[in-house]
């Protein structure tokens, strides 16, 4: 099964995407994670992407489209993939449609997750990420057992640079301007579902499971 998860920053795409992709036995392709890995490597692409990410802006379409095409056609994506954070605007959705056509692939579910803006702000500003495995925690809502240390792999937890308040505001603005129009683009597509993601992690996950079961 191939799945798109989309929605505003902080809605829980990453948190839920890890769980859902493990359950479905498919790989999770989180565009933000792929970009952060490129930044860490210090590749040309990473250097180019970093300036946009630090400013809370979208990385140019040609960069992210190329990265996704490489990943969805790789051997480990044969059983299926879950896209988190891609596409993020209508031109990316159009590029994805053309690339799926070209490779004889299909998206079975497009799931839109939504939550009120006050909740997104709270979730983003308290978010902690494991430097080693990428698993997410929250200072108040889902704190790690030991401060600063990942429950899953004991890796170091950190706050993303772009989870600072001034960058969060910019990211939410970019979402409204560029990503929200995807709702119109996908709402009449086969396999489209809208999920209320304002609840507890376990409840949102149940709603997602229901959506993938159809
Ligand atoms: P995320 O981890 O999904 O919150 O993404 C972090 C940052 O990576 C975003 O604020 C953008 O700068 C960049 N990014 C992630 N996905 C995309 C995308 N599909 N298109 C362009 N930039 C992206």
Tab-separated table of C-alpha atoms and ligand atoms in Angstrom:
chain	number	residue	atom	x	y	z
A	1	UNK	CA	0.000	0.000	0.000
A	2	UNK	CA	1.199	3.520	-0.814
A	3	UNK	CA	-0.025	6.292	1.470
A	4	UNK	CA	0.235	10.089	1.641
A	5	UNK	CA	-0.111	11.723	5.081
A	6	UNK	CA	-0.499	15.461	4.931
A	7	UNK	CA	-1.477	18.304	7.218
A	8	UNK	CA	0.037	21.259	9.074
A	9	UNK	CA	3.398	21.175	10.854
A	10	UNK	CA	2.986	19.726	14.338
A	11	UNK	CA	-0.184	17.791	13.563
A	12	UNK	CA	1.561	14.470	14.252
A	13	UNK	CA	2.432	13.169	10.783
A	14	UNK	CA	5.836	11.964	11.934
A	15	UNK	CA	4.601	10.409	15.190
A	16	UNK	CA	1.741	8.596	13.505
A	17	UNK	CA	3.671	7.862	10.323
A	18	UNK	CA	6.259	5.784	12.211
A	19	UNK	CA	3.550	3.671	13.833
A	20	UNK	CA	1.425	3.288	10.726
A	21	UNK	CA	4.270	2.397	8.393
A	22	UNK	CA	5.557	-0.214	10.888
A	23	UNK	CA	2.087	-1.734	11.116
A	24	UNK	CA	1.666	-1.813	7.319
A	25	UNK	CA	5.189	-3.114	6.729
A	26	UNK	CA	6.021	-0.226	4.424
A	27	UNK	CA	8.761	2.410	4.579
A	28	UNK	CA	8.141	5.886	5.908
A	29	UNK	CA	9.578	8.594	3.697
A	30	UNK	CA	9.569	11.787	5.727
A	31	UNK	CA	10.793	14.581	3.486
A	32	UNK	CA	11.986	16.664	6.447
A	33	UNK	CA	14.061	13.712	7.734
A	34	UNK	CA	15.582	13.121	4.287
A	35	UNK	CA	16.522	16.795	4.101
A	36	UNK	CA	17.939	16.870	7.639
A	37	UNK	CA	20.055	13.817	6.760
A	38	UNK	CA	21.393	15.662	3.692
A	39	UNK	CA	22.203	18.696	5.865
A	40	UNK	CA	24.045	16.476	8.355
A	41	UNK	CA	26.052	14.865	5.548
A	42	UNK	CA	27.015	18.317	4.324
A	43	UNK	CA	26.249	17.424	0.694
A	44	UNK	CA	25.749	20.263	-1.832
A	45	UNK	CA	22.053	19.582	-1.701
A	46	UNK	CA	22.106	19.720	2.108
A	47	UNK	CA	23.918	23.055	2.133
A	48	UNK	CA	21.388	24.472	-0.324
A	49	UNK	CA	18.405	23.097	1.643
A	50	UNK	CA	19.594	24.297	5.069
A	51	UNK	CA	19.076	28.002	4.406
A	52	UNK	CA	15.443	27.422	3.408
A	53	UNK	CA	14.756	25.096	6.338
A	54	UNK	CA	16.261	27.438	8.925
A	55	UNK	CA	14.058	30.219	7.582
A	56	UNK	CA	10.932	28.022	7.753
A	57	UNK	CA	10.534	28.179	3.964
A	58	UNK	CA	9.998	25.351	1.488
A	59	UNK	CA	13.081	23.925	-0.183
A	60	UNK	CA	12.799	24.404	-4.000
A	61	UNK	CA	10.554	21.856	-5.728
A	62	UNK	CA	13.225	20.495	-8.086
A	63	UNK	CA	15.364	19.430	-5.103
A	64	UNK	CA	12.628	17.583	-3.196
A	65	UNK	CA	10.984	16.062	-6.281
A	66	UNK	CA	14.295	14.511	-7.360
A	67	UNK	CA	14.888	13.104	-3.873
A	68	UNK	CA	11.445	11.526	-3.687
A	69	UNK	CA	11.654	9.928	-7.124
A	70	UNK	CA	14.897	8.250	-6.111
A	71	UNK	CA	13.351	6.922	-2.872
A	72	UNK	CA	9.975	5.649	-4.114
A	73	UNK	CA	11.654	3.663	-6.879
A	74	UNK	CA	14.294	2.105	-4.584
A	75	UNK	CA	14.210	-1.606	-3.680
A	76	UNK	CA	13.046	-0.995	-0.081
A	77	UNK	CA	9.932	0.798	-1.329
A	78	UNK	CA	8.678	-2.221	-3.285
A	79	UNK	CA	6.273	-3.316	-0.508
A	80	UNK	CA	4.929	0.229	-0.290
A	81	UNK	CA	5.724	3.659	1.127
A	82	UNK	CA	4.189	6.279	3.362
A	83	UNK	CA	4.921	9.859	2.322
A	84	UNK	CA	5.067	12.363	5.183
A	85	UNK	CA	5.708	15.987	4.283
A	86	UNK	CA	5.594	15.432	0.531
A	87	UNK	CA	3.885	16.779	-1.475
A	88	UNK	CA	3.687	20.171	0.221
A	89	UNK	CA	2.275	22.255	-2.614
A	90	UNK	CA	0.257	21.718	-5.793
A	91	UNK	CA	3.261	21.695	-8.204
A	92	UNK	CA	4.841	18.908	-6.077
A	93	UNK	CA	1.548	16.962	-6.170
A	94	UNK	CA	1.491	17.309	-9.954
A	95	UNK	CA	5.115	16.172	-10.205
A	96	UNK	CA	4.299	13.194	-7.970
A	97	UNK	CA	1.325	12.217	-10.163
A	98	UNK	CA	3.541	12.279	-13.269
A	99	UNK	CA	6.275	10.259	-11.535
A	100	UNK	CA	3.795	7.623	-10.293
A	101	UNK	CA	2.420	7.298	-13.821
A	102	UNK	CA	5.899	6.930	-15.250
A	103	UNK	CA	6.783	4.119	-12.830
A	104	UNK	CA	3.385	2.364	-12.880
A	105	UNK	CA	2.719	3.177	-9.194
A	106	UNK	CA	-0.476	4.217	-7.438
A	107	UNK	CA	-1.412	5.948	-4.168
A	108	UNK	CA	-4.130	4.009	-2.320
A	109	UNK	CA	-4.761	6.449	0.533
A	110	UNK	CA	-4.422	10.211	0.905
A	111	UNK	CA	-5.012	11.094	4.547
A	112	UNK	CA	-5.381	14.685	5.707
A	113	UNK	CA	-4.733	15.257	9.415
A	114	UNK	CA	-5.971	18.447	11.048
A	115	UNK	CA	-5.859	20.138	14.464
A	116	UNK	CA	-6.444	23.704	15.742
A	117	UNK	CA	-3.530	26.136	15.379
A	118	UNK	CA	-3.146	26.680	19.163
A	119	UNK	CA	-2.526	22.954	19.520
A	120	UNK	CA	0.030	22.909	16.678
A	121	UNK	CA	1.987	25.686	18.383
A	122	UNK	CA	2.008	23.830	21.668
A	123	UNK	CA	3.049	20.566	20.059
A	124	UNK	CA	5.860	22.126	18.016
A	125	UNK	CA	7.322	24.274	20.758
A	126	UNK	CA	7.559	21.309	23.198
A	127	UNK	CA	8.814	18.789	20.676
A	128	UNK	CA	12.011	16.806	21.285
A	129	UNK	CA	13.571	14.530	18.673
A	130	UNK	CA	16.061	11.715	19.023
A	131	UNK	CA	19.283	12.553	17.201
A	132	UNK	CA	19.958	8.861	16.556
A	133	UNK	CA	16.628	7.288	15.529
A	134	UNK	CA	14.416	10.327	14.882
A	135	UNK	CA	11.678	9.238	17.295
A	136	UNK	CA	9.641	12.159	18.656
A	137	UNK	CA	8.743	13.081	22.239
A	138	UNK	CA	7.058	16.075	23.875
A	139	UNK	CA	8.295	17.830	27.025
A	140	UNK	CA	4.837	17.667	28.635
A	141	UNK	CA	2.582	15.268	26.702
A	142	UNK	CA	4.917	12.356	26.054
A	143	UNK	CA	8.153	12.968	27.969
A	144	UNK	CA	10.956	10.426	27.761
A	145	UNK	CA	11.427	8.162	30.792
A	146	UNK	CA	14.863	9.710	31.362
A	147	UNK	CA	15.384	13.410	30.595
A	148	UNK	CA	17.271	14.056	27.363
A	149	UNK	CA	17.462	10.372	26.477
A	150	UNK	CA	15.456	8.399	23.870
A	151	UNK	CA	13.297	5.547	25.285
A	152	UNK	CA	13.806	3.526	22.124
A	153	UNK	CA	17.560	3.725	21.509
A	154	UNK	CA	19.040	5.881	24.335
A	155	UNK	CA	20.045	8.487	21.739
A	156	UNK	CA	20.322	12.181	22.664
A	157	UNK	CA	17.135	14.270	22.425
A	158	UNK	CA	17.244	17.771	20.936
A	159	UNK	CA	14.963	20.605	19.879
A	160	UNK	CA	14.903	21.295	16.142
A	161	UNK	CA	16.204	24.752	15.142
A	162	UNK	CA	13.003	25.387	13.220
A	163	UNK	CA	10.855	24.595	16.287
A	164	UNK	CA	11.746	28.019	17.729
A	165	UNK	CA	8.707	30.278	18.038
A	166	UNK	CA	9.581	32.773	15.288
A	167	UNK	CA	10.281	30.006	12.755
A	168	UNK	CA	7.128	28.109	13.758
A	169	UNK	CA	5.018	31.162	12.855
A	170	UNK	CA	6.690	31.324	9.445
A	171	UNK	CA	6.139	27.579	8.850
A	172	UNK	CA	2.444	27.836	9.728
A	173	UNK	CA	2.119	30.745	7.287
A	174	UNK	CA	3.803	28.752	4.524
A	175	UNK	CA	1.465	25.854	5.294
A	176	UNK	CA	-1.618	28.036	4.913
A	177	UNK	CA	-0.431	29.611	1.689
A	178	UNK	CA	1.135	26.660	-0.077
A	179	UNK	CA	0.102	23.342	1.484
A	180	UNK	CA	-3.537	23.911	2.369
A	181	UNK	CA	-4.524	24.223	-1.334
A	182	UNK	CA	-3.670	20.498	-1.544
A	183	UNK	CA	-6.984	19.854	0.227
A	184	UNK	CA	-8.842	20.960	-2.900
A	185	UNK	CA	-6.420	19.045	-5.081
A	186	UNK	CA	-6.899	15.735	-3.224
A	187	UNK	CA	-10.361	15.911	-1.636
A	188	UNK	CA	-12.053	14.283	-4.623
A	189	UNK	CA	-9.308	11.674	-5.112
A	190	UNK	CA	-9.999	7.957	-4.543
A	191	UNK	CA	-8.981	6.918	-1.052
A	192	UNK	CA	-9.123	10.439	0.461
A	193	UNK	CA	-9.767	10.599	4.228
A	194	UNK	CA	-9.839	13.483	6.679
A	195	UNK	CA	-8.814	12.718	10.268
A	196	UNK	CA	-9.295	14.803	13.379
A	197	UNK	CA	-5.786	14.789	14.858
A	198	UNK	CA	-6.540	16.903	17.945
A	199	UNK	CA	-6.920	13.897	20.265
A	200	UNK	CA	-4.530	11.570	22.061
A	201	UNK	CA	-1.877	9.748	20.032
A	202	UNK	CA	-3.671	6.392	20.516
A	203	UNK	CA	-7.050	7.754	19.385
A	204	UNK	CA	-5.631	9.456	16.307
A	205	UNK	CA	-3.835	6.232	15.464
A	206	UNK	CA	-7.124	4.292	15.670
A	207	UNK	CA	-8.718	6.725	13.217
A	208	UNK	CA	-5.755	6.285	10.861
A	209	UNK	CA	-5.987	2.500	11.054
A	210	UNK	CA	-9.646	2.755	10.125
A	211	UNK	CA	-8.779	4.957	7.150
A	212	UNK	CA	-6.198	2.522	5.810
A	213	UNK	CA	-8.652	-0.356	6.196
A	214	UNK	CA	-11.046	1.702	4.043
B	1	LIG	P1	9.221	18.785	8.469
B	1	LIG	O1	10.207	17.905	9.150
B	1	LIG	O2	8.229	18.009	7.652
B	1	LIG	O3	8.544	19.755	9.408
B	1	LIG	O4	10.063	19.675	7.425
B	1	LIG	C1	11.077	20.551	7.867
B	1	LIG	C2	11.457	21.517	6.762
B	1	LIG	O5	11.979	20.790	5.644
B	1	LIG	C3	10.325	22.357	6.192
B	1	LIG	O6	10.035	23.497	6.967
B	1	LIG	C4	10.908	22.719	4.819
B	1	LIG	O7	11.900	23.724	4.931
B	1	LIG	C5	11.600	21.420	4.424
B	1	LIG	N1	10.680	20.519	3.695
B	1	LIG	C6	10.146	19.356	4.137
B	1	LIG	N2	9.346	18.792	3.206
B	1	LIG	C7	9.394	19.619	2.124
B	1	LIG	C8	8.785	19.619	0.846
B	1	LIG	N3	7.957	18.645	0.440
B	1	LIG	N4	9.052	20.644	0.019
B	1	LIG	C9	9.892	21.620	0.361
B	1	LIG	N5	10.487	21.714	1.558
B	1	LIG	C10	10.247	20.726	2.445
